[in-house]
Short mmCIF file of C-alpha atoms and ligand atoms in Angstrom, two decimals:
data_model
loop_
_atom_site.label_atom_id
_atom_site.label_comp_id
_atom_site.label_asym_id
_atom_site.label_seq_id
_atom_site.Cartn_x
_atom_site.Cartn_y
_atom_site.Cartn_z
CA MET A 218 31.77 -55.13 13.33
CA PRO A 219 33.45 -52.17 11.75
CA GLY A 220 35.98 -54.38 9.99
CA THR A 221 33.34 -56.31 8.09
CA ARG A 222 31.08 -53.43 7.16
CA GLN A 223 30.36 -53.24 3.47
CA PRO A 224 28.86 -49.94 2.41
CA LEU A 225 26.67 -49.85 -0.68
CA ASP A 226 26.48 -47.11 -3.21
CA LYS A 227 22.74 -46.89 -3.86
CA LEU A 228 19.82 -46.31 -1.57
CA LEU A 229 16.19 -46.66 -2.56
CA LEU A 230 13.60 -45.04 -0.31
CA PHE A 231 10.01 -46.18 -0.55
CA GLY A 232 7.39 -43.79 0.82
CA ALA A 233 9.76 -40.96 -0.05
CA THR A 234 7.03 -38.31 -0.08
CA GLY A 235 5.46 -39.45 3.19
CA ASP A 236 5.55 -38.16 6.71
CA LEU A 237 8.30 -40.48 8.00
CA SER A 238 10.50 -39.51 5.09
CA GLN A 239 10.07 -35.79 5.72
CA ARG A 240 10.45 -35.90 9.47
CA MET A 241 13.01 -38.62 9.95
CA LEU A 242 14.57 -40.24 6.90
CA LEU A 243 15.65 -37.20 4.89
CA PRO A 244 16.94 -35.32 7.96
CA SER A 245 18.78 -38.49 9.07
CA LEU A 246 20.42 -39.01 5.70
CA TYR A 247 21.41 -35.37 5.60
CA GLY A 248 22.88 -35.70 9.11
CA LEU A 249 25.00 -38.66 7.99
CA ASP A 250 26.06 -36.89 4.81
CA GLU A 251 26.98 -33.74 6.67
CA ASP A 252 29.33 -35.75 8.85
CA GLY A 253 30.88 -37.49 5.86
CA LEU A 254 29.45 -40.87 6.82
CA LEU A 255 27.69 -41.76 3.57
CA PRO A 256 29.69 -43.44 0.83
CA PRO A 257 30.87 -40.49 -1.30
CA ASP A 258 29.16 -41.58 -4.51
CA MET A 259 26.01 -42.96 -2.98
CA THR A 260 22.82 -41.89 -4.75
CA ILE A 261 19.45 -41.80 -3.02
CA THR A 262 16.43 -42.61 -5.15
CA GLY A 263 13.04 -41.72 -3.76
CA THR A 264 9.91 -43.52 -4.83
CA ALA A 265 6.21 -43.22 -4.01
CA ARG A 266 2.95 -42.97 -5.93
CA THR A 267 3.18 -39.20 -6.28
CA VAL A 268 4.40 -38.18 -9.72
CA PHE A 269 7.46 -35.96 -9.32
CA GLU A 270 10.38 -34.94 -11.48
CA ASP A 271 13.81 -35.16 -9.83
CA GLY A 272 13.76 -31.39 -9.38
CA ALA A 273 10.40 -31.40 -7.62
CA PHE A 274 11.58 -34.15 -5.28
CA ARG A 275 14.71 -32.19 -4.42
CA LYS A 276 12.56 -29.16 -3.68
CA PHE A 277 10.32 -31.32 -1.50
CA ALA A 278 13.38 -32.68 0.34
CA LYS A 279 14.81 -29.19 0.79
CA GLU A 280 11.56 -28.01 2.35
CA ALA A 281 11.50 -31.03 4.66
CA LEU A 282 15.06 -30.28 5.81
CA GLU A 283 14.22 -26.65 6.37
CA LYS A 284 11.22 -27.62 8.43
CA TYR A 285 12.63 -30.46 10.50
CA LEU A 286 16.36 -29.84 10.92
CA PRO A 287 17.41 -27.99 14.05
CA GLU A 288 18.59 -24.46 13.21
CA ASP A 289 22.22 -25.16 14.06
CA ARG A 290 22.36 -28.04 11.58
CA LYS A 291 21.23 -26.08 8.57
CA ASP A 292 24.20 -25.45 6.36
CA LYS A 293 23.26 -24.06 2.95
CA ASP A 294 26.18 -25.56 1.06
CA LYS A 295 25.89 -28.95 2.72
CA ILE A 296 22.16 -29.06 2.01
CA ALA A 297 22.82 -28.20 -1.64
CA SER A 298 25.42 -30.93 -1.90
CA PHE A 299 23.10 -33.47 -0.18
CA LEU A 300 20.26 -32.66 -2.58
CA LYS A 301 22.51 -33.56 -5.52
CA ARG A 302 22.44 -37.16 -4.36
CA LEU A 303 18.67 -37.34 -4.78
CA ASN A 304 16.59 -38.50 -7.70
CA TYR A 305 13.07 -39.82 -7.98
CA GLN A 306 10.91 -42.36 -9.79
CA ALA A 307 7.15 -42.60 -9.28
CA LEU A 308 5.80 -46.10 -8.70
CA ASP A 309 2.45 -47.78 -8.31
CA ALA A 310 3.31 -51.05 -6.59
CA THR A 311 0.34 -52.82 -8.18
CA LYS A 312 1.79 -52.23 -11.68
CA ALA A 313 4.54 -54.68 -12.55
CA ASP A 314 5.97 -52.52 -15.38
CA HIS A 315 6.62 -49.67 -12.95
CA PHE A 316 9.38 -51.73 -11.33
CA LYS A 317 11.18 -51.92 -14.66
CA ASP A 318 11.15 -48.09 -14.80
CA LEU A 319 12.44 -48.01 -11.24
CA SER A 320 15.25 -50.35 -12.11
CA ASP A 321 16.14 -48.18 -15.15
CA GLU A 322 16.23 -45.11 -12.95
CA LEU A 323 18.53 -46.86 -10.46
CA GLY A 324 20.88 -48.04 -13.20
CA ASP A 325 23.65 -50.47 -12.36
CA THR A 326 23.12 -51.83 -8.83
CA SER A 327 25.88 -54.44 -8.95
CA LYS A 328 27.96 -52.48 -6.42
CA GLY A 329 25.09 -52.80 -3.99
CA LEU A 330 21.68 -51.44 -3.20
CA ALA A 331 19.99 -50.79 0.16
CA ILE A 332 16.22 -50.56 0.07
CA PHE A 333 14.16 -48.90 2.79
CA LEU A 334 10.65 -50.26 2.39
CA SER A 335 7.70 -48.80 4.21
CA THR A 336 4.32 -49.59 2.76
CA ALA A 337 0.81 -50.72 3.67
CA PRO A 338 0.75 -54.42 4.67
CA SER A 339 -1.35 -55.21 1.58
CA LEU A 340 1.37 -53.87 -0.74
CA PHE A 341 4.30 -55.82 0.71
CA GLU A 342 3.80 -58.86 -1.47
CA PRO A 343 3.40 -57.08 -4.80
CA THR A 344 6.31 -54.80 -3.96
CA ILE A 345 8.67 -57.64 -3.12
CA LYS A 346 7.62 -59.54 -6.25
CA GLY A 347 8.02 -56.43 -8.38
CA LEU A 348 11.52 -55.86 -7.03
CA ALA A 349 12.51 -59.45 -7.71
CA GLN A 350 11.14 -59.41 -11.25
CA ALA A 351 12.95 -56.19 -12.03
CA GLY A 352 16.27 -57.69 -10.87
CA LEU A 353 16.36 -55.58 -7.70
CA ALA A 354 16.76 -58.44 -5.23
CA HIS A 355 20.12 -59.88 -6.28
CA GLY A 356 22.83 -60.97 -3.82
CA ASN A 357 24.08 -57.44 -3.28
CA VAL A 358 20.72 -55.97 -2.25
CA ARG A 359 19.66 -55.48 1.39
CA ILE A 360 16.15 -54.62 2.40
CA GLY A 361 15.06 -52.63 5.44
CA LEU A 362 11.44 -53.15 6.45
CA GLU A 363 9.55 -50.51 8.37
CA LYS A 364 6.50 -51.37 10.46
CA PRO A 365 3.66 -52.22 10.33
CA LEU A 366 4.81 -55.69 9.33
CA GLY A 367 1.32 -57.14 9.54
CA TYR A 368 -1.39 -56.76 12.14
CA ASP A 369 -1.27 -60.24 13.70
CA LEU A 370 0.81 -63.40 13.61
CA ALA A 371 -0.83 -64.77 10.47
CA SER A 372 -0.43 -61.58 8.42
CA SER A 373 3.09 -61.05 9.71
CA ARG A 374 3.98 -64.61 8.62
CA GLU A 375 2.56 -63.90 5.19
CA ILE A 376 4.73 -60.83 4.85
CA ASN A 377 7.76 -62.64 6.22
CA ASP A 378 7.18 -65.53 3.82
CA ALA A 379 6.82 -63.19 0.85
CA VAL A 380 10.06 -61.43 1.74
CA ALA A 381 11.86 -64.70 2.52
CA ALA A 382 10.95 -66.05 -0.91
CA VAL A 383 13.21 -63.37 -2.37
CA PHE A 384 15.67 -62.25 0.32
CA PRO A 385 17.53 -64.49 2.79
CA GLU A 386 17.24 -63.51 6.46
CA ASP A 387 20.78 -62.12 6.53
CA ARG A 388 19.77 -59.46 4.01
CA ILE A 389 16.52 -58.51 5.77
CA PHE A 390 16.69 -55.58 8.22
CA ARG A 391 13.44 -55.25 10.21
CA ILE A 392 13.32 -51.82 11.76
CA ASP A 393 12.24 -50.99 15.28
CA HIS A 394 13.33 -47.40 15.65
CA TYR A 395 13.56 -47.75 19.44
CA LEU A 396 16.67 -49.86 18.92
CA GLY A 397 18.26 -46.91 17.13
CA LYS A 398 17.88 -44.70 20.18
CA GLU A 399 21.06 -43.99 22.07
CA THR A 400 19.42 -44.42 25.47
CA VAL A 401 17.94 -47.76 24.49
CA GLN A 402 21.39 -49.02 23.49
CA ASN A 403 22.59 -47.65 26.81
CA ILE A 404 20.54 -50.30 28.60
CA LEU A 405 23.08 -52.79 27.27
CA ALA A 406 25.97 -50.68 28.55
CA LEU A 407 24.33 -50.30 31.94
CA ARG A 408 23.60 -53.99 32.37
CA PHE A 409 26.60 -55.58 30.72
CA GLY A 410 29.29 -52.96 31.16
CA ASN A 411 28.93 -52.85 34.95
CA SER A 412 29.31 -55.65 37.42
CA PHE A 413 27.20 -54.49 40.31
CA PHE A 414 23.70 -54.86 38.83
CA GLU A 415 23.94 -58.45 37.67
CA PRO A 416 23.87 -60.20 41.10
CA VAL A 417 20.55 -58.54 41.95
CA TRP A 418 19.09 -58.46 38.43
CA ASN A 419 16.68 -61.32 38.99
CA ALA A 420 13.63 -62.48 40.95
CA GLN A 421 15.62 -62.53 44.19
CA GLY A 422 16.63 -58.89 43.83
CA ILE A 423 13.82 -57.30 41.82
CA ASP A 424 10.23 -56.87 42.94
CA ASN A 425 8.73 -55.51 39.73
CA VAL A 426 9.53 -53.73 36.49
CA GLN A 427 7.48 -50.91 34.99
CA ILE A 428 7.78 -49.58 31.48
CA THR A 429 5.89 -46.44 30.52
CA VAL A 430 5.81 -44.82 27.10
CA SER A 431 3.39 -41.94 27.38
CA GLU A 432 2.80 -39.50 24.57
CA THR A 433 1.01 -36.18 24.48
CA VAL A 434 0.23 -36.30 20.76
CA GLY A 435 -3.09 -37.61 19.45
CA LEU A 436 -3.92 -39.05 16.06
CA GLU A 437 -1.57 -36.77 14.10
CA GLU A 438 -3.24 -37.23 10.71
CA ARG A 439 -2.54 -40.95 10.85
CA ALA A 440 -6.17 -41.98 11.33
CA GLY A 441 -6.08 -44.41 8.40
CA TYR A 442 -3.30 -46.42 9.96
CA TYR A 443 -3.82 -45.85 13.66
CA ASP A 444 -7.50 -46.67 13.90
CA GLY A 445 -6.78 -50.09 12.40
CA ALA A 446 -3.84 -50.66 14.72
CA GLY A 447 -4.41 -49.28 18.24
CA ALA A 448 -1.91 -48.80 21.05
CA LEU A 449 -1.15 -52.48 21.61
CA ARG A 450 -0.02 -53.15 18.04
CA ASP A 451 1.43 -49.70 17.46
CA MET A 452 3.67 -49.49 20.51
CA VAL A 453 3.69 -52.60 22.69
CA THR A 454 4.18 -55.43 20.19
CA ASN A 455 7.38 -53.82 18.96
CA HIS A 456 8.98 -50.96 20.92
CA ILE A 457 7.91 -51.85 24.45
CA LEU A 458 8.58 -55.56 24.02
CA GLN A 459 12.06 -54.71 22.72
CA LEU A 460 12.63 -52.77 25.94
CA VAL A 461 11.37 -55.76 27.93
CA ALA A 462 13.85 -57.99 26.11
CA LEU A 463 16.82 -55.70 26.76
CA ILE A 464 15.95 -55.52 30.45
CA ALA A 465 15.25 -59.24 30.82
CA MET A 466 17.73 -60.98 28.55
CA GLU A 467 20.66 -63.11 29.67
CA PRO A 468 24.11 -61.60 29.09
CA PRO A 469 25.03 -62.11 25.43
CA ALA A 470 28.53 -63.41 24.80
CA ARG A 471 29.31 -60.86 22.11
CA TYR A 472 27.96 -57.60 20.75
CA ASP A 473 26.84 -59.05 17.46
CA LYS A 474 23.70 -59.83 15.57
CA ASP A 475 23.47 -63.49 16.55
CA SER A 476 24.40 -63.24 20.22
CA ILE A 477 22.12 -60.31 20.99
CA ARG A 478 19.17 -61.48 18.94
CA ASP A 479 19.40 -65.04 20.27
CA GLU A 480 19.06 -63.72 23.82
CA LYS A 481 16.21 -61.36 22.96
CA ALA A 482 14.36 -64.13 21.15
CA LYS A 483 14.62 -66.35 24.24
CA VAL A 484 12.90 -63.64 26.28
CA PHE A 485 10.09 -63.36 23.74
CA ARG A 486 9.64 -67.10 23.77
CA SER A 487 9.42 -67.05 27.57
CA LEU A 488 6.78 -64.32 27.74
CA HIS A 489 3.66 -65.68 29.31
CA VAL A 490 1.00 -65.97 26.61
CA MET A 491 -2.31 -65.13 28.31
CA THR A 492 -5.38 -67.31 28.20
CA PRO A 493 -8.66 -65.49 27.41
CA GLU A 494 -9.64 -65.87 31.09
CA GLU A 495 -6.47 -64.07 32.24
CA VAL A 496 -6.88 -61.07 29.95
CA PRO A 497 -9.51 -58.97 31.84
CA GLN A 498 -7.48 -59.19 35.08
CA ASN A 499 -4.20 -58.32 33.45
CA THR A 500 -4.97 -55.68 30.84
CA VAL A 501 -6.68 -52.29 30.74
CA THR A 502 -7.57 -50.40 27.60
CA GLY A 503 -8.59 -46.80 27.18
CA GLN A 504 -9.51 -44.24 24.58
CA TYR A 505 -8.86 -40.55 25.09
CA GLY A 506 -11.78 -38.18 25.46
CA PRO A 507 -11.58 -34.38 25.36
CA GLY A 508 -9.31 -32.66 27.86
CA ALA A 509 -6.27 -30.43 28.12
CA VAL A 510 -2.68 -31.34 27.31
CA GLY A 511 0.07 -28.90 28.21
CA GLY A 512 -2.50 -26.19 28.84
CA GLU A 513 -4.17 -26.66 25.47
CA ILE A 514 -7.76 -27.83 25.05
CA VAL A 515 -7.86 -30.86 22.78
CA LYS A 516 -10.61 -32.95 21.18
CA GLY A 517 -11.35 -36.54 22.03
CA TYR A 518 -10.32 -39.42 19.78
CA LEU A 519 -13.78 -39.95 18.30
CA ASP A 520 -14.10 -36.27 17.42
CA GLU A 521 -10.70 -36.31 15.77
CA LEU A 522 -11.58 -39.47 13.90
CA GLY A 523 -15.08 -38.35 12.94
CA LYS A 524 -16.67 -41.78 13.35
CA PRO A 525 -17.37 -44.36 16.06
CA SER A 526 -14.45 -46.59 16.99
CA THR A 527 -13.42 -49.03 19.69
CA THR A 528 -9.71 -48.68 18.99
CA GLU A 529 -7.62 -48.37 22.15
CA THR A 530 -5.33 -45.36 22.44
CA PHE A 531 -4.08 -46.52 25.83
CA VAL A 532 -3.14 -49.94 27.10
CA ALA A 533 -1.73 -51.18 30.39
CA ILE A 534 -0.63 -54.78 30.79
CA LYS A 535 0.69 -56.93 33.56
CA THR A 536 2.80 -59.68 32.10
CA ARG A 537 5.48 -62.09 33.24
CA ILE A 538 8.44 -63.97 31.89
CA ASP A 539 8.33 -67.65 32.58
CA ASN A 540 11.93 -68.54 33.19
CA TRP A 541 14.24 -68.98 36.18
CA ARG A 542 15.56 -65.46 36.33
CA TRP A 543 12.17 -63.75 36.33
CA GLN A 544 9.87 -66.18 38.09
CA GLY A 545 7.20 -64.22 39.95
CA VAL A 546 8.37 -60.75 38.87
CA PRO A 547 5.51 -58.75 37.31
CA PHE A 548 6.32 -56.55 34.32
CA TYR A 549 3.83 -53.68 34.11
CA LEU A 550 3.70 -52.05 30.70
CA ARG A 551 1.67 -49.04 29.65
CA THR A 552 1.48 -46.65 26.78
CA GLY A 553 -1.00 -44.09 25.57
CA LYS A 554 -1.67 -41.08 23.42
CA ARG A 555 -2.76 -37.72 24.82
CA MET A 556 -1.41 -38.44 28.25
CA ALA A 557 -0.19 -36.06 30.94
CA VAL A 558 3.42 -35.85 29.74
CA ARG A 559 5.68 -37.24 27.03
CA ARG A 560 7.92 -39.77 28.67
CA SER A 561 9.60 -43.10 28.00
CA GLU A 562 10.87 -44.65 31.16
CA ILE A 563 11.80 -47.94 32.76
CA ALA A 564 11.47 -48.22 36.53
CA ILE A 565 13.00 -51.22 38.26
CA GLN A 566 11.88 -51.66 41.81
CA PHE A 567 14.18 -53.76 43.96
CA LYS A 568 13.10 -55.94 46.86
CA PRO A 569 12.98 -54.31 50.32
CA VAL A 570 15.75 -55.11 52.80
CA PRO A 571 15.02 -58.44 54.55
CA HIS A 572 14.85 -56.78 57.97
CA SER A 573 14.84 -53.13 59.00
CA MET A 574 17.03 -52.32 61.98
CA PHE A 575 15.59 -48.79 61.91
CA ALA A 576 11.98 -49.83 62.62
CA GLY A 577 12.32 -49.54 66.41
CA ARG A 578 13.67 -45.99 66.02
CA GLY A 579 10.88 -44.88 63.70
CA GLY A 580 12.94 -44.97 60.50
CA LEU A 581 10.89 -45.87 57.45
CA LEU A 582 12.47 -47.53 54.45
CA GLN A 583 11.48 -47.49 50.78
CA PRO A 584 12.75 -50.20 48.47
CA ASN A 585 15.45 -49.01 46.08
CA LYS A 586 14.42 -48.04 42.60
CA LEU A 587 16.38 -47.65 39.40
CA ILE A 588 14.85 -45.25 36.91
CA ILE A 589 16.04 -45.28 33.34
CA ARG A 590 14.59 -42.23 31.60
CA LEU A 591 14.86 -42.71 27.85
CA GLN A 592 13.14 -39.51 26.75
CA PRO A 593 12.66 -36.60 26.65
CA GLU A 594 15.52 -36.31 29.14
CA GLU A 595 18.20 -38.96 29.24
CA TYR A 596 19.21 -40.03 32.70
CA ILE A 597 19.67 -42.91 35.04
CA GLN A 598 18.64 -42.42 38.62
CA MET A 599 19.05 -44.75 41.56
CA LEU A 600 16.79 -43.99 44.49
CA VAL A 601 18.58 -44.87 47.73
CA MET A 602 17.82 -44.36 51.42
CA ALA A 603 19.79 -41.78 53.39
CA LYS A 604 19.57 -40.45 56.91
CA GLU A 605 18.36 -36.90 57.29
CA PRO A 606 20.93 -34.82 59.17
CA GLY A 607 20.04 -34.34 62.82
CA LEU A 608 20.55 -35.58 66.36
CA ASP A 609 17.68 -38.07 66.06
CA ARG A 610 16.21 -37.28 69.46
CA GLU A 611 12.73 -37.98 68.08
CA GLY A 612 13.63 -40.95 66.01
CA ILE A 613 15.69 -41.56 62.93
CA HIS A 614 14.45 -39.90 59.78
CA LEU A 615 15.36 -41.69 56.62
CA ARG A 616 14.65 -40.26 53.19
CA GLU A 617 14.78 -41.52 49.64
CA VAL A 618 17.37 -39.52 47.71
CA PRO A 619 18.42 -39.80 44.08
CA LEU A 620 21.85 -40.80 42.87
CA ASN A 621 21.76 -39.07 39.53
CA LEU A 622 23.55 -39.82 36.32
CA SER A 623 22.50 -37.33 33.70
CA LEU A 624 23.57 -38.62 30.33
CA ASP A 625 22.55 -35.25 28.84
CA ALA A 626 25.06 -33.48 31.07
CA GLU A 627 27.75 -36.16 31.03
CA PHE A 628 27.80 -36.29 27.23
CA ALA A 629 26.84 -32.68 26.68
CA GLY A 630 29.28 -32.26 23.80
CA ALA A 631 28.05 -35.27 21.84
CA ARG A 632 25.39 -34.73 19.22
CA ARG A 633 22.17 -36.64 19.81
CA ARG A 634 21.32 -38.34 16.56
CA ILE A 635 17.91 -39.29 15.26
CA ALA A 636 17.36 -43.04 15.79
CA TYR A 637 17.02 -43.48 12.03
CA GLU A 638 20.51 -42.08 11.45
CA ARG A 639 21.97 -45.04 13.24
CA LEU A 640 19.65 -47.54 11.59
CA LEU A 641 20.02 -46.20 8.05
CA LEU A 642 23.80 -46.23 8.41
CA ASP A 643 23.73 -49.80 9.72
CA LEU A 644 21.51 -50.80 6.80
CA ILE A 645 23.86 -49.14 4.32
CA GLU A 646 26.86 -50.80 5.96
CA GLY A 647 25.17 -54.17 6.54
CA ASP A 648 25.19 -54.53 10.33
CA GLN A 649 22.07 -56.38 11.54
CA THR A 650 22.68 -56.19 15.30
CA LEU A 651 20.06 -53.51 15.93
CA PHE A 652 17.44 -55.01 13.62
CA VAL A 653 14.72 -57.45 14.53
CA ARG A 654 14.90 -61.09 13.47
CA ARG A 655 11.92 -63.03 12.18
CA ASP A 656 11.62 -65.30 15.22
CA GLU A 657 11.51 -62.26 17.51
CA VAL A 658 8.69 -60.67 15.54
CA GLU A 659 6.65 -63.84 15.42
CA ALA A 660 6.93 -64.46 19.15
CA GLN A 661 5.89 -60.84 19.76
CA TRP A 662 2.81 -61.32 17.62
CA ALA A 663 1.85 -64.61 19.29
CA TRP A 664 1.84 -62.83 22.66
CA THR A 665 -0.12 -59.86 21.27
CA ASP A 666 -2.69 -62.01 19.48
CA ALA A 667 -3.53 -63.81 22.72
CA ILE A 668 -4.32 -60.49 24.39
CA ARG A 669 -6.48 -59.35 21.50
CA ALA A 670 -8.28 -62.68 21.48
CA GLY A 671 -9.00 -62.16 25.21
CA TRP A 672 -10.44 -58.72 24.51
CA THR A 673 -12.76 -60.18 21.91
CA ALA A 674 -13.74 -63.21 23.99
CA ASN A 675 -14.58 -60.98 26.96
CA ASP A 676 -16.13 -58.22 24.84
CA MET A 677 -13.74 -55.70 26.43
CA LYS A 678 -14.07 -52.14 25.15
CA PRO A 679 -11.70 -49.28 25.95
CA LYS A 680 -12.66 -47.01 28.83
CA SER A 681 -12.68 -43.31 28.21
CA TYR A 682 -9.96 -41.20 29.85
CA ALA A 683 -9.51 -37.46 29.87
CA SER A 684 -6.80 -36.16 27.55
CA GLY A 685 -3.94 -34.96 29.71
CA SER A 686 -4.42 -37.67 32.36
CA TRP A 687 -2.51 -40.90 33.07
CA GLY A 688 -5.17 -43.06 31.42
CA PRO A 689 -8.29 -44.75 32.82
CA SER A 690 -8.41 -45.14 36.60
CA THR A 691 -8.61 -48.91 36.21
CA SER A 692 -4.97 -48.88 35.13
CA ILE A 693 -4.11 -47.72 38.64
CA ALA A 694 -5.94 -50.72 40.07
CA LEU A 695 -3.85 -53.01 37.84
CA THR A 696 -0.77 -52.30 39.93
CA GLU A 697 -2.30 -51.21 43.23
CA ARG A 698 -3.89 -54.58 43.86
CA ASP A 699 -0.35 -55.98 43.90
CA GLY A 700 0.69 -53.20 46.29
CA VAL A 701 2.63 -51.44 43.52
CA THR A 702 2.28 -47.80 42.45
CA TRP A 703 3.01 -46.56 38.95
CA GLN A 704 6.09 -44.37 38.80
CA ASP A 705 4.45 -41.09 37.78
CA ASP A 706 6.68 -38.30 39.14
C1 BG6 B 212 5.86 -45.08 16.24
C2 BG6 B 212 4.37 -45.15 16.46
O1 BG6 B 212 6.37 -46.34 15.95
O2 BG6 B 212 6.46 -44.58 17.43
C3 BG6 B 212 3.82 -43.79 16.82
O3 BG6 B 212 3.76 -45.61 15.27
C4 BG6 B 212 4.55 -43.20 18.01
O4 BG6 B 212 2.42 -43.87 17.10
C5 BG6 B 212 6.06 -43.28 17.79
O5 BG6 B 212 4.15 -41.86 18.17
C6 BG6 B 212 6.80 -42.90 19.06
O6 BG6 B 212 8.15 -42.76 18.78
P1 BG6 B 212 9.10 -41.85 19.68
O7 BG6 B 212 10.44 -42.06 19.10
O8 BG6 B 212 8.57 -40.45 19.55
O9 BG6 B 212 8.95 -42.37 21.09
#
């Protein structure tokens, strides 16, 4: 709530010399600064293993901004003024005395410190301990945690326990950058700001829900992380399940951190946890082979990686939510690298009409569909039946036509912000609504672990698919045997 926001005046960025920092964090912070949204005296301290002087870090940040900011956002004076906020302290998280140096560099943090922590799962514990010992976990410190927060339920609990030993839950901000996306927040506006969806938003009105997050990129120099994670942990456990929760949750009473997260957590707790026997029928995994994406010939995963691997780069899952509202409604989820197009989309297919009065006159009906396109375009489309113009001498011709709401066009004047802009500002100001609570994360992992256990028990290996395709053909069978077709247009 704006009234209770409490901005801090120091920000500490772990992984400051990494890829996320260059592409997202520094451009986001600059974007906020440019619009006058950062506390005027706030300093930003970068830290990582790389040894840098302040000057070298500023140069690094300047290059990152030049590379990743859109041309129309590059303002020489504003960049120069942003860079003045930056300083740097190298840190090896395994060395306790380095945290003392970090604390000296930060100086007085009594007016508040926000920490953005992204690190390898194995370094979470020493980092949290180091911060605590150096006095950097006091009551006016908030910590933002970037994924991966573990690789299964047990390791995620370990990390959560280590953090909880030092920070109470109301000062922990677990990041899922999908929640920072404007279109993802728009799901809440669509569902709870309009009255006409709610009466049909349930098993009586909805036949099935599909969520697709397809990417055209491959490994992107992240082999070290990605090969140990795979598509299920990298995309489904967090981002896609958050989308499931926003689609499936009960209406929260208020737009606040407790109301919204309580409802999401209930969805996660109602997700059907698969038995090993159910896994082969309900999941498909794939790994991209060579092919062409966007007209460009690309290598297969194993060639990019340079060693054998059974990591999945594609996964499709049929799951369900065991509660009253969603009884019997399949949720089909899929995500993959090196697919035909880059697209994040939710398709809600409604039930057909109970009886077609047009059948005797040759009119064919399609069930209504609501498409929520999250990226790259932002639109909401309702597919409805309409009669083709004509005198109908040879029967009535009905056609599916789109009712289009283009958010891009409707809000053409509004700047689209990077998801991290929103999340960093909320961290700095202390609003947890768009961050993930511990019980959510643990329920997500419990569901994921059951699927992975099923893969192991059934010795399931990913099937190869051509880069530039929609994944292995078996993923088509996953929906087709229920009479459902993936929304691919
Ligand atoms: C990250 C994953 O969390 O999300 C990446 O680790 C993935 O593998 C990325 O590419 C996708 O994010 P976006 O915002 O491009 O959909």
